[in-house]
Amino acid sequence: MPAATPSDDVLLEAAIEYLRTELLPTLEGYHSFQTRVTINALGMILRGLRQGAALDEAETARLAELLGQDGSRAELNAMLAARIRDGELALDDAALRQHIRRALEEALQVNNPKWLKT
């Protein structure tokens, strides 16, 4: 992409701002609702672009520590599920509970950060 082209996150942020401040106030009913849904979806994409890689790395590191093994995030999550299913890792394990809590917080950072403030 040429250097003069704005980055994807800057373009998404501009689109969100336009929808929120210029278009949304002119709409009612169904179209207002659908525009809010679109703004929320674009916000999730924007947060994923900005935070996704770091959150994925953090989860991978936690999983590797919890399981004592290396691998991709997908491989480690599959291994975690298998160990839980096979009874090798108890659901009341403090490290597992901390990992799950942190993973949920990280998912909410992307999906809907407002839920973290309640």
PDB file of C-alpha atoms in Angstrom:
ATOM      1  CA  MET A   1       0.000   0.000   0.000  1.00  0.00           C
ATOM      2  CA  PRO A   2       1.400   3.472  -0.838  1.00  0.00           C
ATOM      3  CA  ALA A   3       2.772   5.427   2.111  1.00  0.00           C
ATOM      4  CA  ALA A   4       0.280   8.236   1.511  1.00  0.00           C
ATOM      5  CA  THR A   5      -2.680   5.899   2.020  1.00  0.00           C
ATOM      6  CA  PRO A   6      -4.190   6.063   5.516  1.00  0.00           C
ATOM      7  CA  SER A   7      -3.943   2.883   7.553  1.00  0.00           C
ATOM      8  CA  ASP A   8      -6.951   0.582   7.869  1.00  0.00           C
ATOM      9  CA  ASP A   9      -7.605   1.604  11.468  1.00  0.00           C
ATOM     10  CA  VAL A  10      -7.586   5.309  10.582  1.00  0.00           C
ATOM     11  CA  LEU A  11     -10.041   4.704   7.726  1.00  0.00           C
ATOM     12  CA  LEU A  12     -12.337   2.654   9.970  1.00  0.00           C
ATOM     13  CA  GLU A  13     -12.211   5.294  12.672  1.00  0.00           C
ATOM     14  CA  ALA A  14     -13.204   7.967  10.134  1.00  0.00           C
ATOM     15  CA  ALA A  15     -16.099   5.827   8.868  1.00  0.00           C
ATOM     16  CA  ILE A  16     -17.327   5.221  12.408  1.00  0.00           C
ATOM     17  CA  GLU A  17     -17.116   8.899  13.251  1.00  0.00           C
ATOM     18  CA  TYR A  18     -19.100   9.831  10.124  1.00  0.00           C
ATOM     19  CA  LEU A  19     -21.799   7.272  10.851  1.00  0.00           C
ATOM     20  CA  ARG A  20     -22.049   8.314  14.511  1.00  0.00           C
ATOM     21  CA  THR A  21     -21.947  12.091  14.185  1.00  0.00           C
ATOM     22  CA  GLU A  22     -23.290  12.864  10.710  1.00  0.00           C
ATOM     23  CA  LEU A  23     -25.586  10.052   9.602  1.00  0.00           C
ATOM     24  CA  LEU A  24     -27.064   8.592  12.799  1.00  0.00           C
ATOM     25  CA  PRO A  25     -28.675  11.841  14.014  1.00  0.00           C
ATOM     26  CA  THR A  26     -30.642  12.028  10.742  1.00  0.00           C
ATOM     27  CA  LEU A  27     -32.132   8.540  11.084  1.00  0.00           C
ATOM     28  CA  GLU A  28     -35.040   7.045  12.994  1.00  0.00           C
ATOM     29  CA  GLY A  29     -36.425   3.622  13.771  1.00  0.00           C
ATOM     30  CA  TYR A  30     -35.115   0.661  11.852  1.00  0.00           C
ATOM     31  CA  HIS A  31     -32.376   2.564  10.005  1.00  0.00           C
ATOM     32  CA  SER A  32     -31.159   4.195  13.218  1.00  0.00           C
ATOM     33  CA  PHE A  33     -30.949   0.779  14.870  1.00  0.00           C
ATOM     34  CA  GLN A  34     -29.164  -0.823  11.917  1.00  0.00           C
ATOM     35  CA  THR A  35     -26.678   2.048  11.785  1.00  0.00           C
ATOM     36  CA  ARG A  36     -25.925   1.595  15.506  1.00  0.00           C
ATOM     37  CA  VAL A  37     -25.366  -2.120  14.878  1.00  0.00           C
ATOM     38  CA  THR A  38     -23.025  -1.244  12.012  1.00  0.00           C
ATOM     39  CA  ILE A  39     -21.118   1.251  14.187  1.00  0.00           C
ATOM     40  CA  ASN A  40     -20.698  -1.432  16.862  1.00  0.00           C
ATOM     41  CA  ALA A  41     -19.511  -4.015  14.323  1.00  0.00           C
ATOM     42  CA  LEU A  42     -17.007  -1.590  12.824  1.00  0.00           C
ATOM     43  CA  GLY A  43     -15.836  -0.718  16.330  1.00  0.00           C
ATOM     44  CA  MET A  44     -15.148  -4.387  17.019  1.00  0.00           C
ATOM     45  CA  ILE A  45     -13.119  -4.633  13.823  1.00  0.00           C
ATOM     46  CA  LEU A  46     -11.207  -1.467  14.728  1.00  0.00           C
ATOM     47  CA  ARG A  47     -10.387  -2.699  18.230  1.00  0.00           C
ATOM     48  CA  GLY A  48      -9.364  -6.065  16.794  1.00  0.00           C
ATOM     49  CA  LEU A  49      -6.984  -4.389  14.374  1.00  0.00           C
ATOM     50  CA  ARG A  50      -5.473  -2.268  17.120  1.00  0.00           C
ATOM     51  CA  GLN A  51      -5.325  -4.800  19.957  1.00  0.00           C
ATOM     52  CA  GLY A  52      -5.797  -8.242  18.445  1.00  0.00           C
ATOM     53  CA  ALA A  53      -2.170  -9.228  17.902  1.00  0.00           C
ATOM     54  CA  ALA A  54      -1.105  -8.213  21.410  1.00  0.00           C
ATOM     55  CA  LEU A  55      -4.085  -9.974  22.983  1.00  0.00           C
ATOM     56  CA  ASP A  56      -3.396 -13.134  20.967  1.00  0.00           C
ATOM     57  CA  GLU A  57       0.257 -13.097  22.080  1.00  0.00           C
ATOM     58  CA  ALA A  58      -0.744 -12.611  25.718  1.00  0.00           C
ATOM     59  CA  GLU A  59      -3.202 -15.517  25.559  1.00  0.00           C
ATOM     60  CA  THR A  60      -0.650 -17.752  23.863  1.00  0.00           C
ATOM     61  CA  ALA A  61       1.924 -16.956  26.553  1.00  0.00           C
ATOM     62  CA  ARG A  62      -0.569 -17.678  29.344  1.00  0.00           C
ATOM     63  CA  LEU A  63      -1.592 -20.962  27.748  1.00  0.00           C
ATOM     64  CA  ALA A  64       2.029 -22.038  27.259  1.00  0.00           C
ATOM     65  CA  GLU A  65       2.736 -21.332  30.919  1.00  0.00           C
ATOM     66  CA  LEU A  66      -0.438 -23.037  32.118  1.00  0.00           C
ATOM     67  CA  LEU A  67       0.149 -26.145  30.007  1.00  0.00           C
ATOM     68  CA  GLY A  68       3.941 -26.222  30.120  1.00  0.00           C
ATOM     69  CA  GLN A  69       4.080 -26.554  26.332  1.00  0.00           C
ATOM     70  CA  ASP A  70       4.649 -24.389  23.287  1.00  0.00           C
ATOM     71  CA  GLY A  71       2.423 -24.122  20.257  1.00  0.00           C
ATOM     72  CA  SER A  72       0.066 -21.828  18.410  1.00  0.00           C
ATOM     73  CA  ARG A  73      -2.842 -20.266  20.247  1.00  0.00           C
ATOM     74  CA  ALA A  74      -5.246 -22.643  18.472  1.00  0.00           C
ATOM     75  CA  GLU A  75      -3.124 -25.700  19.307  1.00  0.00           C
ATOM     76  CA  LEU A  76      -2.769 -24.668  22.939  1.00  0.00           C
ATOM     77  CA  ASN A  77      -6.504 -23.977  23.291  1.00  0.00           C
ATOM     78  CA  ALA A  78      -7.255 -27.413  21.825  1.00  0.00           C
ATOM     79  CA  MET A  79      -4.778 -28.948  24.265  1.00  0.00           C
ATOM     80  CA  LEU A  80      -6.376 -27.055  27.158  1.00  0.00           C
ATOM     81  CA  ALA A  81      -9.835 -28.286  26.185  1.00  0.00           C
ATOM     82  CA  ALA A  82      -8.570 -31.859  25.917  1.00  0.00           C
ATOM     83  CA  ARG A  83      -6.920 -31.705  29.345  1.00  0.00           C
ATOM     84  CA  ILE A  84     -10.081 -30.344  30.921  1.00  0.00           C
ATOM     85  CA  ARG A  85     -12.242 -32.929  29.150  1.00  0.00           C
ATOM     86  CA  ASP A  86      -9.904 -35.766  30.183  1.00  0.00           C
ATOM     87  CA  GLY A  87      -9.863 -34.599  33.784  1.00  0.00           C
ATOM     88  CA  GLU A  88      -6.133 -33.774  33.704  1.00  0.00           C
ATOM     89  CA  LEU A  89      -6.872 -30.173  34.612  1.00  0.00           C
ATOM     90  CA  ALA A  90      -9.532 -29.490  37.242  1.00  0.00           C
ATOM     91  CA  LEU A  91     -12.068 -26.732  36.680  1.00  0.00           C
ATOM     92  CA  ASP A  92     -11.309 -25.331  40.130  1.00  0.00           C
ATOM     93  CA  ASP A  93      -7.575 -24.988  39.353  1.00  0.00           C
ATOM     94  CA  ALA A  94      -6.610 -21.422  40.321  1.00  0.00           C
ATOM     95  CA  ALA A  95      -4.323 -20.907  37.319  1.00  0.00           C
ATOM     96  CA  LEU A  96      -7.024 -22.136  34.928  1.00  0.00           C
ATOM     97  CA  ARG A  97      -9.629 -19.861  36.483  1.00  0.00           C
ATOM     98  CA  GLN A  98      -7.256 -16.892  36.255  1.00  0.00           C
ATOM     99  CA  HIS A  99      -6.545 -17.684  32.591  1.00  0.00           C
ATOM    100  CA  ILE A 100     -10.244 -17.952  31.760  1.00  0.00           C
ATOM    101  CA  ARG A 101     -11.018 -14.706  33.595  1.00  0.00           C
ATOM    102  CA  ARG A 102      -8.224 -12.891  31.733  1.00  0.00           C
ATOM    103  CA  ALA A 103      -9.268 -14.384  28.367  1.00  0.00           C
ATOM    104  CA  LEU A 104     -12.837 -13.176  28.909  1.00  0.00           C
ATOM    105  CA  GLU A 105     -11.634  -9.692  29.846  1.00  0.00           C
ATOM    106  CA  GLU A 106      -9.483  -9.584  26.720  1.00  0.00           C
ATOM    107  CA  ALA A 107     -12.386 -10.719  24.544  1.00  0.00           C
ATOM    108  CA  LEU A 108     -14.534  -7.960  26.022  1.00  0.00           C
ATOM    109  CA  GLN A 109     -11.823  -5.402  25.290  1.00  0.00           C
ATOM    110  CA  VAL A 110     -12.518  -6.100  21.621  1.00  0.00           C
ATOM    111  CA  ASN A 111     -16.189  -7.122  21.639  1.00  0.00           C
ATOM    112  CA  ASN A 112     -17.647  -4.529  23.981  1.00  0.00           C
ATOM    113  CA  PRO A 113     -15.309  -2.686  26.377  1.00  0.00           C
ATOM    114  CA  LYS A 114     -18.296  -0.979  28.041  1.00  0.00           C
ATOM    115  CA  TRP A 115     -19.114  -4.284  29.745  1.00  0.00           C
ATOM    116  CA  LEU A 116     -15.788  -4.127  31.583  1.00  0.00           C
ATOM    117  CA  LYS A 117     -16.781  -0.873  33.253  1.00  0.00           C
ATOM    118  CA  THR A 118     -19.882  -2.274  34.974  1.00  0.00           C
TER     119      THR A 118
END
